Amino acid sequence: MSRTVHHDGPLIIGGGLAGLSAALEAGPRKTLVVTPAPLLQACSSAWAQGGVAAALSAGDAPALHAADTAAAGAGLVETGATEVLTGDGRATVEWLASLGAPFDRDAAGGFAVSLEAAHSRARVARVGGDGAGRAILSALIAAVRAAPHIEVWEDGRLRGLIRDASGRVRGVLIERGVPGSGRMVEVLAPAVVLATGGAGGLFARTTTPVALLGEGMALAYGAGAEILDPEFVQFHPTAIDVGLDPMPLATEALRGEGARLVDGGGRFLLGEAADADLQPRDVVARAVHAARADGGGAFLDCRTAIGDRLPEEFPAVFAACMRAGLDPRETPIPVAAAAHYHMGGIAAGPDGRTSLPGLFAVGECAATGVHGANRLASNSLLEAAAFGRRTGRAAALETSATGATLPVRTVPDLSPEALQTLRETMSRDVGVVRDAAGLAGALEVMARLEAAAPGALPLVAARLIAEAALARRESRGGHFRSDYPAAAPVAEHARLRAQLQAAKPSAPVERAA
Ligand code: SIN
């Protein structure tokens, strides 16, 4: 039996940068934030090493930022949403700074900006070198704790979406306390905002918290929301390969500072040119993947370009290496490509609105079209904060619906063994390099796992990714098919995309007991 709580204001599921930005801007409407763990734990934003991309310097402009975003996105970036995003850049960084985010400053007191791959200008505002995510989120958490309109539950797992017969999302089913305790609470609210993060935990090699299993996307899908481009997963080329799960990240900014990718024999992986390692992330990830598959290994050599500056300028990377017994001032860092960001997800606008009334999505679980097939570095924190603010304001305008709601059907969890099988399958067959045989095999594994846990949310999310990857018979951005190595012509591609949206497979969430 669950008890029912009526909340008169936005209900936000997720306590990362997107969720907290939404909560702060939803005021003075009473806002409830629900997270499965204490704030700052188990969300990707806190782990971000890069920074916030925005046109902040004299030679830059939102239009240039938008052009770089579109170029990285390989033909699938939506212009309108991207103009909103890049236009919001400076105001977003200033808002975060006004809340206390201690951005690095230049000699004149302006925002210090650095260069990352595929940006035509230096435009990444950083904090403490590689500590942006944690510092920014800490500032927001302090603001949230001080905001009288916000209440936070830090022990609530999302178990279901509550709908009514009209299709409106009316609330959520939350399990509070220790997982499996069965302390279920139905929370009804005028607006539900999913800010549940990505799906990196579906992969055995990931740089994200392993608890992020695409469950928000799976639940939204089960409720009938439109899912966009789920096959587009970004693999980061330089996850530190020292046997940890998740894998610590070696930020791309190291390559921006001149660190080089080499094989075990010290040969450049991508050629000698000074900017060869700053090609788009998917290109670099495939080179790292290939070098490892060949047996030569892949390493990030920071010794010459950065050397003794590492502890001060990249403290998170330095600490991760030293904890693993590796001094990156003396030894090249072993690296692998690992799942890092989900470009696809719940189709949503810049104000978080989805195809379902009452349901909003923001941050990594949303697909707003600004990343297309390949996200430009450091656009994710910008999107989380900028669209988070817009989403909070839009959700605050919603008014409560009345009338009966439909019963919520919960689904079983995956056993730890089944989850590990799924993760290994995803990294092997739905990873950096895909082909029809591997994807079909992965779907068979998922079908077997589903027999024991029908409708388990990680399986729904994984199946959405694998089915779309199988259907997209081309290579584009983060999605590479060795059996279709070229990009399809734009017209054909657009058709494929429309078919993917229309041809949703049956929804296991609905079938579950
Ligand atoms: C990085 O610092 O390499 C990651 C930044 C990002 O994913 O945008």
Short mmCIF file of C-alpha atoms and ligand atoms in Angstrom, two decimals:
data_model
loop_
_atom_site.label_atom_id
_atom_site.label_comp_id
_atom_site.label_asym_id
_atom_site.label_seq_id
_atom_site.Cartn_x
_atom_site.Cartn_y
_atom_site.Cartn_z
CA MET A 1 0.00 0.00 0.00
CA SER A 2 1.26 3.44 -0.79
CA ARG A 3 0.24 6.70 0.78
CA THR A 4 -0.66 9.69 -1.36
CA VAL A 5 0.76 13.19 -1.01
CA HIS A 6 -0.66 16.20 -2.87
CA HIS A 7 2.04 18.71 -3.75
CA ASP A 8 0.94 22.08 -5.10
CA GLY A 9 3.87 23.02 -7.31
CA PRO A 10 6.54 21.50 -9.54
CA LEU A 11 7.85 18.09 -8.58
CA ILE A 12 11.42 17.64 -9.76
CA ILE A 13 13.01 14.21 -9.98
CA GLY A 14 16.78 14.59 -9.88
CA GLY A 15 19.24 16.75 -8.01
CA GLY A 16 21.91 17.46 -10.61
CA LEU A 17 22.54 20.82 -12.25
CA ALA A 18 19.40 20.67 -14.40
CA GLY A 19 17.07 19.70 -11.56
CA LEU A 20 18.43 22.23 -9.10
CA SER A 21 18.44 25.06 -11.65
CA ALA A 22 14.79 24.27 -12.35
CA ALA A 23 13.98 24.21 -8.64
CA LEU A 24 15.58 27.57 -7.98
CA GLU A 25 13.74 29.24 -10.84
CA ALA A 26 10.38 27.65 -10.02
CA GLY A 27 10.02 29.90 -6.99
CA PRO A 28 8.01 31.29 -5.42
CA ARG A 29 5.97 28.20 -6.34
CA LYS A 30 6.43 25.50 -3.74
CA THR A 31 8.85 22.97 -5.25
CA LEU A 32 9.69 19.43 -4.22
CA VAL A 33 12.99 17.89 -5.35
CA VAL A 34 13.37 14.12 -5.03
CA THR A 35 16.75 12.40 -5.42
CA PRO A 36 17.81 8.82 -4.67
CA ALA A 37 20.94 9.95 -2.78
CA PRO A 38 22.12 12.99 -0.86
CA LEU A 39 22.67 16.01 -3.11
CA LEU A 40 26.10 16.05 -4.77
CA GLN A 41 26.18 12.23 -4.83
CA ALA A 42 25.28 10.06 -7.82
CA CYS A 43 24.74 12.79 -10.39
CA SER A 44 26.97 13.35 -13.38
CA SER A 45 27.04 17.14 -13.12
CA ALA A 46 29.15 16.96 -9.98
CA TRP A 47 31.76 14.96 -11.87
CA ALA A 48 32.08 17.30 -14.83
CA GLN A 49 35.68 18.36 -15.32
CA GLY A 50 35.25 20.60 -18.35
CA GLY A 51 33.17 23.66 -17.65
CA VAL A 52 30.39 25.77 -19.11
CA ALA A 53 30.66 26.65 -22.79
CA ALA A 54 29.50 30.20 -23.59
CA ALA A 55 30.49 33.06 -25.85
CA LEU A 56 32.25 35.15 -23.22
CA SER A 57 35.30 36.61 -24.91
CA ALA A 58 35.62 39.67 -27.15
CA GLY A 59 36.13 37.70 -30.38
CA ASP A 60 33.24 35.36 -29.75
CA ALA A 61 29.48 35.47 -30.30
CA PRO A 62 26.49 33.19 -29.68
CA ALA A 63 26.18 32.69 -33.45
CA LEU A 64 29.75 31.31 -33.62
CA HIS A 65 29.02 29.03 -30.68
CA ALA A 66 25.83 27.87 -32.42
CA ALA A 67 27.74 27.16 -35.63
CA ASP A 68 30.28 25.00 -33.76
CA THR A 69 27.44 23.19 -31.98
CA ALA A 70 25.76 22.46 -35.31
CA ALA A 71 28.99 21.27 -36.93
CA ALA A 72 29.70 18.85 -34.06
CA GLY A 73 26.12 17.55 -34.16
CA ALA A 74 26.60 16.10 -37.65
CA GLY A 75 23.50 17.47 -39.35
CA LEU A 76 20.97 16.74 -36.61
CA VAL A 77 21.18 19.84 -34.46
CA GLU A 78 17.96 21.81 -34.21
CA THR A 79 18.65 25.42 -35.05
CA GLY A 80 15.97 27.10 -32.93
CA ALA A 81 16.85 25.30 -29.70
CA THR A 82 20.55 25.87 -30.31
CA GLU A 83 20.06 29.60 -30.81
CA VAL A 84 18.20 29.71 -27.50
CA LEU A 85 20.98 27.75 -25.80
CA THR A 86 23.91 29.75 -27.10
CA GLY A 87 22.00 33.02 -26.66
CA ASP A 88 21.55 32.12 -22.99
CA GLY A 89 25.29 31.44 -22.55
CA ARG A 90 26.61 34.58 -20.90
CA ALA A 91 23.53 35.14 -18.72
CA THR A 92 23.74 31.53 -17.52
CA VAL A 93 27.40 31.78 -16.51
CA GLU A 94 26.69 35.10 -14.78
CA TRP A 95 23.71 33.55 -12.94
CA LEU A 96 25.84 30.64 -11.74
CA ALA A 97 28.56 33.08 -10.64
CA SER A 98 25.96 35.18 -8.80
CA LEU A 99 25.01 32.06 -6.83
CA GLY A 100 28.64 31.66 -5.80
CA ALA A 101 30.16 29.39 -8.47
CA PRO A 102 33.83 30.40 -8.27
CA PHE A 103 34.73 30.54 -11.96
CA ASP A 104 38.39 31.02 -12.87
CA ARG A 105 39.03 34.68 -13.71
CA ASP A 106 41.44 36.43 -16.04
CA ALA A 107 43.71 39.31 -15.04
CA ALA A 108 40.95 41.85 -15.77
CA GLY A 109 38.41 40.00 -13.59
CA GLY A 110 36.48 38.54 -16.55
CA PHE A 111 35.77 34.85 -16.99
CA ALA A 112 38.92 32.94 -17.98
CA VAL A 113 38.04 30.73 -20.93
CA SER A 114 39.82 27.74 -22.40
CA LEU A 115 39.72 25.81 -25.64
CA GLU A 116 38.18 22.38 -26.05
CA ALA A 117 37.83 20.14 -29.09
CA ALA A 118 35.71 21.34 -32.02
CA HIS A 119 35.24 24.84 -30.55
CA SER A 120 36.49 27.55 -32.90
CA ARG A 121 37.10 29.89 -29.97
CA ALA A 122 38.29 29.50 -26.39
CA ARG A 123 34.93 29.61 -24.59
CA VAL A 124 34.87 27.11 -21.75
CA ALA A 125 34.50 28.80 -18.37
CA ARG A 126 36.19 26.57 -15.83
CA VAL A 127 36.48 26.31 -12.07
CA GLY A 128 39.69 25.35 -10.30
CA GLY A 129 41.08 23.77 -13.47
CA ASP A 130 39.11 20.52 -13.68
CA GLY A 131 36.68 21.00 -10.78
CA ALA A 132 33.80 22.81 -12.51
CA GLY A 133 30.97 20.37 -11.88
CA ARG A 134 31.52 19.92 -8.17
CA ALA A 135 32.10 23.62 -7.48
CA ILE A 136 29.09 24.79 -9.49
CA LEU A 137 26.81 22.18 -7.99
CA SER A 138 27.99 22.99 -4.47
CA ALA A 139 27.04 26.63 -5.01
CA LEU A 140 23.60 25.62 -6.25
CA ILE A 141 23.07 23.22 -3.36
CA ALA A 142 23.77 26.02 -0.91
CA ALA A 143 21.22 28.20 -2.72
CA VAL A 144 18.66 25.37 -2.74
CA ARG A 145 19.11 24.70 0.97
CA ALA A 146 18.53 28.40 1.66
CA ALA A 147 15.49 28.73 -0.62
CA PRO A 148 12.27 28.76 1.41
CA HIS A 149 10.18 27.47 -1.52
CA ILE A 150 12.20 24.25 -1.99
CA GLU A 151 11.86 20.97 -0.08
CA VAL A 152 14.27 18.13 -0.84
CA TRP A 153 13.79 14.40 -0.27
CA GLU A 154 17.20 12.77 -0.54
CA ASP A 155 16.06 9.16 -0.26
CA GLY A 156 13.49 8.73 -3.02
CA ARG A 157 13.75 6.42 -6.04
CA LEU A 158 11.45 6.98 -8.97
CA ARG A 159 9.38 3.82 -9.49
CA GLY A 160 6.59 4.95 -11.79
CA LEU A 161 4.72 7.78 -13.46
CA ILE A 162 1.10 8.40 -12.54
CA ARG A 163 -1.20 9.28 -15.43
CA ASP A 164 -4.87 9.87 -15.92
CA ALA A 165 -7.13 8.59 -18.68
CA SER A 166 -6.47 11.69 -20.81
CA GLY A 167 -2.75 10.85 -20.93
CA ARG A 168 -1.71 13.68 -18.63
CA VAL A 169 1.10 12.91 -16.23
CA ARG A 170 -0.24 13.64 -12.76
CA GLY A 171 2.54 12.54 -10.44
CA VAL A 172 5.06 9.88 -9.58
CA LEU A 173 5.44 6.79 -7.47
CA ILE A 174 8.46 7.10 -5.20
CA GLU A 175 10.09 4.46 -3.07
CA ARG A 176 11.59 6.09 -0.03
CA GLY A 177 14.36 4.77 2.22
CA VAL A 178 16.49 1.71 1.62
CA PRO A 179 15.89 0.24 -1.87
CA GLY A 180 13.54 -2.70 -1.58
CA SER A 181 11.98 -1.37 1.62
CA GLY A 182 8.69 -0.99 -0.20
CA ARG A 183 7.94 2.39 1.43
CA MET A 184 5.96 3.68 -1.52
CA VAL A 185 4.61 7.23 -1.76
CA GLU A 186 2.42 8.53 -4.56
CA VAL A 187 3.12 12.22 -5.08
CA LEU A 188 0.55 14.09 -7.16
CA ALA A 189 1.61 17.44 -8.59
CA PRO A 190 0.64 19.88 -11.35
CA ALA A 191 3.97 19.34 -13.13
CA VAL A 192 6.49 16.50 -13.06
CA VAL A 193 10.01 17.44 -14.18
CA LEU A 194 12.30 14.53 -15.03
CA ALA A 195 15.93 15.52 -14.50
CA THR A 196 17.07 11.97 -13.98
CA GLY A 197 20.36 12.10 -15.89
CA GLY A 198 21.72 9.82 -18.56
CA ALA A 199 22.26 6.16 -19.20
CA GLY A 200 26.04 5.68 -18.86
CA GLY A 201 25.57 2.97 -16.22
CA LEU A 202 24.12 0.71 -18.90
CA PHE A 203 27.69 0.31 -20.18
CA ALA A 204 30.47 -1.63 -18.45
CA ARG A 205 32.89 1.14 -19.42
CA THR A 206 31.48 4.47 -18.33
CA THR A 207 32.66 7.76 -16.88
CA THR A 208 29.25 8.44 -15.27
CA PRO A 209 27.79 7.23 -11.98
CA VAL A 210 26.82 3.58 -12.48
CA ALA A 211 23.38 4.21 -10.99
CA LEU A 212 22.38 6.20 -14.09
CA LEU A 213 20.52 3.57 -16.11
CA GLY A 214 18.21 5.55 -18.37
CA GLU A 215 15.28 4.88 -16.08
CA GLY A 216 13.67 8.30 -16.59
CA MET A 217 13.69 7.77 -20.34
CA ALA A 218 12.31 4.24 -19.93
CA LEU A 219 9.45 5.41 -17.74
CA ALA A 220 8.60 8.32 -20.02
CA TYR A 221 8.63 5.94 -22.96
CA GLY A 222 6.31 3.56 -21.15
CA ALA A 223 3.95 6.45 -20.48
CA GLY A 224 3.86 7.24 -24.21
CA ALA A 225 6.28 10.17 -24.40
CA GLU A 226 8.19 10.69 -27.60
CA ILE A 227 11.76 9.48 -27.44
CA LEU A 228 14.28 11.06 -29.76
CA ASP A 229 17.55 9.67 -31.13
CA PRO A 230 18.25 7.13 -28.37
CA GLU A 231 21.06 5.54 -30.39
CA PHE A 232 23.26 8.60 -29.96
CA VAL A 233 25.60 7.92 -27.07
CA GLN A 234 28.81 9.87 -26.75
CA PHE A 235 31.92 7.90 -25.87
CA HIS A 236 34.69 9.88 -24.25
CA PRO A 237 38.10 8.93 -25.64
CA THR A 238 40.11 9.37 -22.47
CA ALA A 239 38.58 7.47 -19.59
CA ILE A 240 41.42 6.47 -17.27
CA ASP A 241 41.84 2.71 -17.51
CA VAL A 242 43.06 1.63 -14.09
CA GLY A 243 40.43 -1.01 -13.34
CA LEU A 244 37.89 1.28 -11.66
CA ASP A 245 34.11 1.25 -12.26
CA PRO A 246 33.10 3.90 -13.14
CA MET A 247 36.26 5.02 -14.88
CA PRO A 248 37.75 8.38 -13.83
CA LEU A 249 37.84 10.95 -16.62
CA ALA A 250 40.93 12.58 -18.06
CA THR A 251 39.42 15.84 -19.27
CA GLU A 252 39.76 16.88 -22.88
CA ALA A 253 41.30 20.11 -21.61
CA LEU A 254 44.51 18.13 -21.10
CA ARG A 255 44.68 17.74 -24.87
CA GLY A 256 43.76 21.41 -25.17
CA GLU A 257 46.94 22.06 -23.18
CA GLY A 258 48.99 19.86 -25.50
CA ALA A 259 48.85 16.38 -23.94
CA ARG A 260 49.11 13.76 -26.72
CA LEU A 261 47.51 10.42 -27.43
CA VAL A 262 50.07 7.72 -28.15
CA ASP A 263 50.17 3.96 -28.50
CA GLY A 264 52.27 1.60 -26.41
CA GLY A 265 55.28 2.34 -28.62
CA GLY A 266 54.93 6.10 -28.14
CA ARG A 267 53.59 6.72 -31.69
CA PHE A 268 50.94 9.42 -32.13
CA LEU A 269 47.51 7.81 -32.48
CA LEU A 270 46.04 10.53 -34.68
CA GLY A 271 49.11 11.90 -36.40
CA GLU A 272 51.73 14.49 -35.57
CA ALA A 273 49.81 17.72 -36.24
CA ALA A 274 49.54 19.82 -33.09
CA ASP A 275 45.72 19.83 -33.23
CA ALA A 276 45.29 16.21 -34.36
CA ASP A 277 44.04 15.08 -30.93
CA LEU A 278 41.44 17.85 -30.80
CA GLN A 279 39.28 16.42 -33.55
CA PRO A 280 35.63 15.69 -32.71
CA ARG A 281 35.18 13.37 -29.80
CA ASP A 282 33.76 10.48 -31.84
CA VAL A 283 36.79 10.50 -34.17
CA VAL A 284 39.21 10.44 -31.27
CA ALA A 285 37.18 7.79 -29.42
CA ARG A 286 37.32 5.47 -32.43
CA ALA A 287 41.08 5.94 -32.74
CA VAL A 288 41.53 5.00 -29.08
CA HIS A 289 39.15 2.05 -29.48
CA ALA A 290 41.04 0.81 -32.56
CA ALA A 291 44.45 1.15 -30.90
CA ARG A 292 43.28 -0.96 -27.98
CA ALA A 293 41.63 -3.52 -30.24
CA ASP A 294 44.93 -3.83 -32.17
CA GLY A 295 46.71 -4.64 -28.94
CA GLY A 296 48.95 -1.57 -29.08
CA GLY A 297 47.11 0.18 -26.25
CA ALA A 298 46.23 3.87 -25.94
CA PHE A 299 47.82 6.34 -23.57
CA LEU A 300 47.53 10.03 -22.81
CA ASP A 301 50.98 11.47 -22.45
CA CYS A 302 50.88 14.62 -20.31
CA ARG A 303 54.57 14.65 -19.45
CA THR A 304 56.02 17.20 -21.87
CA ALA A 305 53.12 19.62 -22.33
CA ILE A 306 51.89 19.80 -18.74
CA GLY A 307 54.24 17.84 -16.48
CA ASP A 308 54.65 19.48 -13.09
CA ARG A 309 51.64 21.78 -13.60
CA LEU A 310 49.32 18.75 -13.34
CA PRO A 311 48.68 18.76 -9.56
CA GLU A 312 47.67 22.42 -9.54
CA GLU A 313 45.91 22.77 -12.89
CA PHE A 314 44.22 19.37 -13.12
CA PRO A 315 43.85 18.28 -9.48
CA ALA A 316 41.01 15.78 -10.10
CA VAL A 317 42.88 13.94 -12.86
CA PHE A 318 46.11 14.02 -10.89
CA ALA A 319 44.41 12.64 -7.76
CA ALA A 320 42.63 9.87 -9.69
CA CYS A 321 45.91 8.74 -11.23
CA MET A 322 47.86 8.91 -7.98
CA ARG A 323 45.16 6.91 -6.17
CA ALA A 324 45.72 4.20 -8.76
CA GLY A 325 49.46 4.31 -8.14
CA LEU A 326 50.29 6.09 -11.39
CA ASP A 327 52.16 9.41 -11.49
CA PRO A 328 51.07 11.13 -14.72
CA ARG A 329 54.07 13.49 -14.50
CA GLU A 330 56.24 10.44 -15.15
CA THR A 331 54.06 7.87 -16.91
CA PRO A 332 51.55 8.14 -19.78
CA ILE A 333 47.99 7.49 -18.57
CA PRO A 334 46.32 4.32 -19.97
CA VAL A 335 43.01 5.35 -21.51
CA ALA A 336 39.93 3.75 -23.07
CA ALA A 337 36.81 5.07 -24.74
CA ALA A 338 33.85 4.94 -22.34
CA ALA A 339 30.18 5.93 -22.38
CA HIS A 340 30.04 9.53 -21.24
CA TYR A 341 26.85 11.27 -22.34
CA HIS A 342 23.48 10.37 -23.84
CA MET A 343 22.49 12.78 -26.59
CA GLY A 344 19.16 11.03 -27.15
CA GLY A 345 16.33 10.80 -24.68
CA ILE A 346 12.91 12.23 -23.98
CA ALA A 347 11.98 14.69 -26.73
CA ALA A 348 11.66 18.11 -25.06
CA GLY A 349 11.84 21.80 -25.88
CA PRO A 350 14.14 24.37 -24.25
CA ASP A 351 11.45 24.87 -21.60
CA GLY A 352 11.37 21.14 -20.89
CA ARG A 353 7.93 20.49 -22.35
CA THR A 354 7.55 16.93 -23.64
CA SER A 355 4.89 15.37 -25.83
CA LEU A 356 2.86 14.51 -22.69
CA PRO A 357 0.93 17.20 -20.79
CA GLY A 358 2.17 17.56 -17.24
CA LEU A 359 5.56 16.01 -18.03
CA PHE A 360 8.77 18.01 -18.44
CA ALA A 361 12.27 16.68 -19.08
CA VAL A 362 15.58 18.51 -18.77
CA GLY A 363 19.28 17.79 -18.68
CA GLU A 364 20.78 14.58 -19.96
CA CYS A 365 17.55 12.57 -19.90
CA ALA A 366 16.04 15.04 -22.38
CA ALA A 367 16.72 15.30 -26.10
CA THR A 368 16.24 18.94 -27.02
CA GLY A 369 18.02 18.71 -30.36
CA VAL A 370 20.96 20.89 -29.31
CA HIS A 371 23.44 18.02 -29.36
CA GLY A 372 22.27 16.27 -32.51
CA ALA A 373 24.39 13.20 -33.11
CA ASN A 374 27.39 14.45 -31.18
CA ARG A 375 27.56 16.89 -28.29
CA LEU A 376 30.06 19.72 -28.39
CA ALA A 377 32.31 19.65 -25.32
CA SER A 378 31.02 21.55 -22.27
CA ASN A 379 27.63 22.28 -23.82
CA SER A 380 26.00 19.90 -21.34
CA LEU A 381 26.49 22.02 -18.22
CA LEU A 382 25.27 25.03 -20.18
CA GLU A 383 22.20 23.14 -21.33
CA ALA A 384 21.50 21.79 -17.84
CA ALA A 385 21.57 25.24 -16.25
CA ALA A 386 20.07 27.32 -19.07
CA PHE A 387 17.24 24.95 -19.98
CA GLY A 388 16.88 23.98 -16.32
CA ARG A 389 16.01 27.59 -15.51
CA ARG A 390 13.56 27.80 -18.40
CA THR A 391 12.00 24.49 -17.38
CA GLY A 392 11.56 25.59 -13.77
CA ARG A 393 9.77 28.73 -14.87
CA ALA A 394 7.51 26.84 -17.30
CA ALA A 395 6.68 24.07 -14.81
CA ALA A 396 5.75 26.68 -12.20
CA LEU A 397 2.94 27.89 -14.46
CA GLU A 398 1.14 24.54 -14.46
CA THR A 399 -2.03 24.15 -12.44
CA SER A 400 -3.32 20.99 -10.79
CA ALA A 401 -5.59 18.69 -12.76
CA THR A 402 -8.50 16.95 -11.10
CA GLY A 403 -10.17 13.60 -11.56
CA ALA A 404 -9.15 9.98 -11.21
CA THR A 405 -5.67 8.69 -11.91
CA LEU A 406 -4.78 5.29 -13.34
CA PRO A 407 -3.15 2.68 -11.11
CA VAL A 408 0.65 2.53 -11.42
CA ARG A 409 2.23 -0.76 -12.28
CA THR A 410 5.72 -1.19 -10.88
CA VAL A 411 8.33 -3.31 -12.60
CA PRO A 412 10.98 -5.63 -11.16
CA ASP A 413 14.60 -4.63 -10.68
CA LEU A 414 17.36 -6.38 -12.57
CA SER A 415 19.50 -8.68 -10.47
CA PRO A 416 23.13 -7.48 -10.09
CA GLU A 417 24.27 -10.41 -12.27
CA ALA A 418 21.78 -9.56 -15.03
CA LEU A 419 22.78 -5.89 -14.89
CA GLN A 420 26.44 -6.83 -15.28
CA THR A 421 25.63 -9.02 -18.28
CA LEU A 422 23.68 -6.14 -19.79
CA ARG A 423 26.51 -3.68 -19.19
CA GLU A 424 29.12 -5.92 -20.77
CA THR A 425 26.84 -6.57 -23.73
CA MET A 426 26.23 -2.85 -24.23
CA SER A 427 29.92 -1.94 -24.14
CA ARG A 428 30.84 -4.77 -26.51
CA ASP A 429 27.98 -4.66 -29.02
CA VAL A 430 26.27 -1.27 -28.64
CA GLY A 431 29.47 0.70 -27.99
CA VAL A 432 31.97 2.74 -29.96
CA VAL A 433 31.78 0.48 -33.05
CA ARG A 434 28.50 -1.25 -33.90
CA ASP A 435 27.28 -3.59 -36.61
CA ALA A 436 24.07 -5.45 -37.41
CA ALA A 437 25.24 -8.81 -36.08
CA GLY A 438 26.44 -7.38 -32.78
CA LEU A 439 23.30 -5.31 -32.29
CA ALA A 440 21.03 -8.25 -33.08
CA GLY A 441 23.00 -10.38 -30.63
CA ALA A 442 22.67 -7.69 -27.96
CA LEU A 443 18.92 -7.60 -28.47
CA GLU A 444 18.79 -11.38 -28.01
CA VAL A 445 20.68 -11.09 -24.73
CA MET A 446 18.22 -8.41 -23.61
CA ALA A 447 15.25 -10.60 -24.53
CA ARG A 448 16.67 -13.43 -22.40
CA LEU A 449 17.23 -11.10 -19.46
CA GLU A 450 13.75 -9.70 -19.86
CA ALA A 451 12.22 -13.15 -19.35
CA ALA A 452 13.45 -13.03 -15.75
CA ALA A 453 12.67 -9.35 -15.13
CA PRO A 454 9.87 -8.27 -17.48
CA GLY A 455 9.85 -4.55 -18.07
CA ALA A 456 12.92 -3.83 -15.91
CA LEU A 457 13.71 -0.19 -16.66
CA PRO A 458 17.42 -0.59 -17.56
CA LEU A 459 16.39 -3.21 -20.12
CA VAL A 460 13.79 -0.91 -21.64
CA ALA A 461 16.38 1.87 -21.93
CA ALA A 462 19.03 -0.45 -23.36
CA ARG A 463 16.59 -1.87 -25.88
CA LEU A 464 15.60 1.62 -27.04
CA ILE A 465 19.27 2.40 -27.69
CA ALA A 466 20.06 -0.90 -29.42
CA GLU A 467 16.92 -1.01 -31.58
CA ALA A 468 17.47 2.54 -32.81
CA ALA A 469 21.15 1.77 -33.45
CA LEU A 470 20.12 -1.23 -35.54
CA ALA A 471 17.56 0.82 -37.46
CA ARG A 472 19.99 3.64 -38.25
CA ARG A 473 21.93 2.10 -41.12
CA GLU A 474 24.54 4.81 -41.42
CA SER A 475 27.31 6.33 -39.34
CA ARG A 476 26.76 9.74 -37.88
CA GLY A 477 28.32 11.52 -34.92
CA GLY A 478 28.58 9.22 -31.93
CA HIS A 479 26.83 6.37 -33.77
CA PHE A 480 29.31 4.37 -35.86
CA ARG A 481 28.30 1.28 -37.85
CA SER A 482 31.24 -0.67 -39.28
CA ASP A 483 28.78 -2.18 -41.79
CA TYR A 484 27.55 1.29 -42.84
CA PRO A 485 30.63 3.45 -42.27
CA ALA A 486 29.37 6.50 -44.22
CA ALA A 487 26.72 9.06 -43.33
CA ALA A 488 23.52 8.67 -45.32
CA PRO A 489 22.47 11.59 -47.53
CA VAL A 490 20.54 14.15 -45.53
CA ALA A 491 17.15 13.35 -47.11
CA GLU A 492 17.42 9.65 -46.42
CA HIS A 493 18.61 10.39 -42.94
CA ALA A 494 15.64 12.60 -42.19
CA ARG A 495 13.33 9.82 -43.32
CA LEU A 496 15.09 7.30 -41.11
CA ARG A 497 14.70 9.58 -38.16
CA ALA A 498 10.98 9.98 -38.69
CA GLN A 499 10.54 6.23 -38.97
CA LEU A 500 12.39 5.70 -35.73
CA GLN A 501 10.00 7.96 -33.90
CA ALA A 502 6.96 6.34 -35.45
CA ALA A 503 8.05 2.73 -35.14
CA LYS A 504 8.26 2.36 -31.40
CA PRO A 505 8.52 -1.23 -30.22
CA SER A 506 5.92 -2.56 -27.79
CA ALA A 507 6.26 -1.10 -24.31
CA PRO A 508 7.32 -3.68 -21.74
CA VAL A 509 6.51 -1.29 -18.93
CA GLU A 510 2.90 -1.65 -19.89
CA ARG A 511 3.10 -5.43 -20.06
CA ALA A 512 4.58 -5.83 -16.61
CA ALA A 513 2.53 -7.15 -13.77
C1 SIN B 1 35.86 16.82 -20.60
O1 SIN B 1 36.25 17.61 -19.77
O2 SIN B 1 36.61 16.22 -21.37
C2 SIN B 1 34.42 16.50 -20.66
C3 SIN B 1 33.65 17.72 -20.87
C4 SIN B 1 32.34 17.38 -21.45
O3 SIN B 1 31.96 16.23 -21.49
O4 SIN B 1 31.69 18.29 -21.96
#
